[in-house]
Coordinates of C-alpha atoms in Angstrom, one line a residue:
X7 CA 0.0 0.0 0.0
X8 CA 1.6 3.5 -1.3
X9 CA 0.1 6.6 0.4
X10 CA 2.2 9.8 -0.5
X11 CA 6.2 8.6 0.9
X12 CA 5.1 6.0 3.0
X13 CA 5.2 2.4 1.4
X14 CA 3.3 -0.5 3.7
X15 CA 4.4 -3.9 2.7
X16 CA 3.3 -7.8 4.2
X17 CA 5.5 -10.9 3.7
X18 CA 8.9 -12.6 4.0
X19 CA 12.4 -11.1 4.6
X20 CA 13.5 -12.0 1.3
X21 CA 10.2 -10.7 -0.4
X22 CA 10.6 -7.2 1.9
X23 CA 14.0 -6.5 0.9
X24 CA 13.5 -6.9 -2.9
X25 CA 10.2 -4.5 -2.3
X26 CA 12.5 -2.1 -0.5
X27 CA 14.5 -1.8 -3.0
X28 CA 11.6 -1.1 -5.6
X29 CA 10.5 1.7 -3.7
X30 CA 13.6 3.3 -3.4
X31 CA 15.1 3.5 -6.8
X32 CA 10.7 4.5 -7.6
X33 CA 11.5 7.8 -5.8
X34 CA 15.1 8.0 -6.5
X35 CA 12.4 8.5 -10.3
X36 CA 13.3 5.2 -11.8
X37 CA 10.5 3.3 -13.0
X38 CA 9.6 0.4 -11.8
X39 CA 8.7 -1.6 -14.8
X40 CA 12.7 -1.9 -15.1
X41 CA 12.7 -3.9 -11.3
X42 CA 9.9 -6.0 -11.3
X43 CA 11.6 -7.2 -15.3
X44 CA 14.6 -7.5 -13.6
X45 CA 13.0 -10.0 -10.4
X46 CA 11.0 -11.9 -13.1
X47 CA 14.6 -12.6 -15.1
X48 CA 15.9 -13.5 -11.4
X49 CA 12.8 -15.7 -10.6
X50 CA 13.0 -17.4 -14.2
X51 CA 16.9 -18.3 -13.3
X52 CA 16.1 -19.9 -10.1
X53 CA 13.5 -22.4 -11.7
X54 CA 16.5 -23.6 -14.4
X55 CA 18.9 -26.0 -12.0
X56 CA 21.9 -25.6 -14.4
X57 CA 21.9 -21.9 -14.1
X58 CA 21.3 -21.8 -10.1
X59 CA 25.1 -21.6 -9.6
X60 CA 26.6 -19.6 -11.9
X61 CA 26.4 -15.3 -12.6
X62 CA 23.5 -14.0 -14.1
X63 CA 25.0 -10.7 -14.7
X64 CA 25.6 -11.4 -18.3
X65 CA 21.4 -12.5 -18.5
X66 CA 19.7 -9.8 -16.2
X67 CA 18.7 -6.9 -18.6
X68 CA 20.9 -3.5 -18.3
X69 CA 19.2 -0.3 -18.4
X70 CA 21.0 2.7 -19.9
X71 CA 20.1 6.2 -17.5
X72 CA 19.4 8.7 -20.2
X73 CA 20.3 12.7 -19.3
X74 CA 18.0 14.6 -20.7
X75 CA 18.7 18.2 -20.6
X76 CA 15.7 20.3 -19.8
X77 CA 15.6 23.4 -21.5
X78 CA 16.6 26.4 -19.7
X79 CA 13.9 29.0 -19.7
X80 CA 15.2 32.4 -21.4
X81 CA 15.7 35.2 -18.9
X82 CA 13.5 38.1 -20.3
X83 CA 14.8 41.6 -19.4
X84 CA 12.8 43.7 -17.5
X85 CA 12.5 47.5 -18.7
X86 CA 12.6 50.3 -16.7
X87 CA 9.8 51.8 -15.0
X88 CA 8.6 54.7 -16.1
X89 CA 5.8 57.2 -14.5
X90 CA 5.7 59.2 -17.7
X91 CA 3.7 57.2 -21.0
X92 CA 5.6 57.3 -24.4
X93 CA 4.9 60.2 -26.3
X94 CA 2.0 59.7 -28.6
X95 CA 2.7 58.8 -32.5
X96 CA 2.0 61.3 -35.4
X97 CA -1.0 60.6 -37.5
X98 CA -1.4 60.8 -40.4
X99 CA -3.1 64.2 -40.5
X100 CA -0.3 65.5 -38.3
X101 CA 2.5 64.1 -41.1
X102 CA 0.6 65.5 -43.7
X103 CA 0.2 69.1 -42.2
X104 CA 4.2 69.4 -41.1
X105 CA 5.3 68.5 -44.8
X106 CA 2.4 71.0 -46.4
X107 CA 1.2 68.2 -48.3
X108 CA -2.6 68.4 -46.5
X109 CA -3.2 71.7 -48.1
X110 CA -2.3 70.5 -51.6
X111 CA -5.5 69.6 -54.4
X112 CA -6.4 66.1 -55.1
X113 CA -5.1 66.2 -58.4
X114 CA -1.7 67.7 -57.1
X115 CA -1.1 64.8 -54.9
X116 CA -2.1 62.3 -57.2
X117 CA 0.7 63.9 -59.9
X118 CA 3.4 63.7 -56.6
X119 CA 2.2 60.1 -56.0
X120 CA 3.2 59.4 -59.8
X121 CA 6.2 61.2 -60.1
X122 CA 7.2 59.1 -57.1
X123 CA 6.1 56.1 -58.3
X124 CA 8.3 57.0 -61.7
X125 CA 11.6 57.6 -60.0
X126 CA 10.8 54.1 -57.7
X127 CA 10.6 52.8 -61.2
X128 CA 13.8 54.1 -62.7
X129 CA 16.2 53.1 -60.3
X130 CA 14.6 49.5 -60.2
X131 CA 15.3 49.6 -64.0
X132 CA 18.8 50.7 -63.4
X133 CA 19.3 47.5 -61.1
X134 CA 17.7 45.4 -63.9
X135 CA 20.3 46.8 -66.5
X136 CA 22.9 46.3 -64.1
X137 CA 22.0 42.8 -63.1
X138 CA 21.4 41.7 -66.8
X139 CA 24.5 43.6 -68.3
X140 CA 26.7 41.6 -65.5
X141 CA 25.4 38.1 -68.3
X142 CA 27.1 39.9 -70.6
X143 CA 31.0 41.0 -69.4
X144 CA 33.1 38.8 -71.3
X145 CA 35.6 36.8 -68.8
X146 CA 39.2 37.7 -68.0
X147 CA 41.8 36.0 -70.1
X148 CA 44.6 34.7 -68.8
X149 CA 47.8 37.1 -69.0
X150 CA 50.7 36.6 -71.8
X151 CA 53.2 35.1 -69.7
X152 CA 51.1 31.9 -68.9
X153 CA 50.4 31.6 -72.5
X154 CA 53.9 31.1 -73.5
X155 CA 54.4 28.8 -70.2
X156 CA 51.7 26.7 -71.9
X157 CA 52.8 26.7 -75.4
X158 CA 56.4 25.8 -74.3
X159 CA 55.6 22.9 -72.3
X160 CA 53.3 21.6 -75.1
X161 CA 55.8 21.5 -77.4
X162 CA 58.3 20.1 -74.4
X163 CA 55.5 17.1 -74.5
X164 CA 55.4 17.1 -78.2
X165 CA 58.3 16.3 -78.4
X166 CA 58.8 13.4 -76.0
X167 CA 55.8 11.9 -77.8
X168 CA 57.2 11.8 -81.2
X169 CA 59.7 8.8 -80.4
X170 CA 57.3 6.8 -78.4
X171 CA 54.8 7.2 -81.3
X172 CA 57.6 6.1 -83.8
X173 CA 58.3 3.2 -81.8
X174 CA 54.6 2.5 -81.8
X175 CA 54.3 2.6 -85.4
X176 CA 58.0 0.4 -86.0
X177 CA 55.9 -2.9 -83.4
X178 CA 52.7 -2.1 -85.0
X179 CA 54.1 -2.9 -88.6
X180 CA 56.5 -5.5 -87.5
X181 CA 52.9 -7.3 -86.1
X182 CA 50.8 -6.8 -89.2
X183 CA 54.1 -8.3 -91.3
X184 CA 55.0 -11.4 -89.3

């Protein structure tokens, strides 16, 4: 009988001390599934005469303890206290008036709007020009003095492969005639 950390148990020493230790590694907050697996391995052994006398250690399961970290809760600064409230945000209105554009006609503001909306538009043409031109800039070439490097050792190659190929040719009709 569990009530809160008190455990009440009934039967023989042997029974009492494997129930003891149940209960402790239960609120050491191991489970106790893992125990009463392990006394039904030990009880399974006892039954089996060839295996009374030698070491079960290899046979009794072996439960890995797993860490896990808990996540750390993220400090959240607190801001200073302030008697006085933020001052209050422009409207709209308020913008309009400061720049003069509130006294300004309808059609007056809807030519600003597109004059606006034009120069928006040129400079994201320019960007396009720019990013399409950049498709079309032809890439470095490699400097003279690597050019000659090149040519030089091709004809150092050349000709190191003019004797083998003679050689080649001399087997190659001594094959076709024998």
């Amino acid at each position: 009988m569990v009530q809160g950390n008190t455990v009440a148990c009934i039967g023989p020493f042997a029974g009492l001390k494997q129930a003891r230790n149940v209960v402790i590694d239960t609120m050491k907050n191991i489970h106790p599934v893992y125990n009463i697996k392990m006394l039904m391995v030990k009880q399974q052994l006892m039954k089996d005469e060839t295996m009374k006398n030698e070491s079960w250690s290899h046979l009794l399961p072996k439960f890995k303890k797993t860490n896990t970290k808990r996540k750390k809760p993220s400090v959240i600064k607190k801001k200073e206290y302030t008697p006085f409230p933020p001052p209050q945000q422009e409207s709209k209105v308020d913008k309009e008036l400061a720049s003069g554009e509130y006294f300004l006609k309808p059609k007056e503001k809807e030519m600003k709007k597109k004059e606006q909306q034009k120069e928006r538009q040129q400079k994201a043409a320019e960007v396009q020009k720019e990013r399409r031109a950049k498709s079309f800039v032809p890439p470095q070439e490699p400097s003279e003095r690597k050019r000659k490097r090149t040519e030089d050792e091709d004809e150092g190659s050349l000709r190191q492969l003019v004797p083998k190929l003679k050689k080649a040719n001399t087997k190659g009709r001594k094959e076709l005639t024998s």
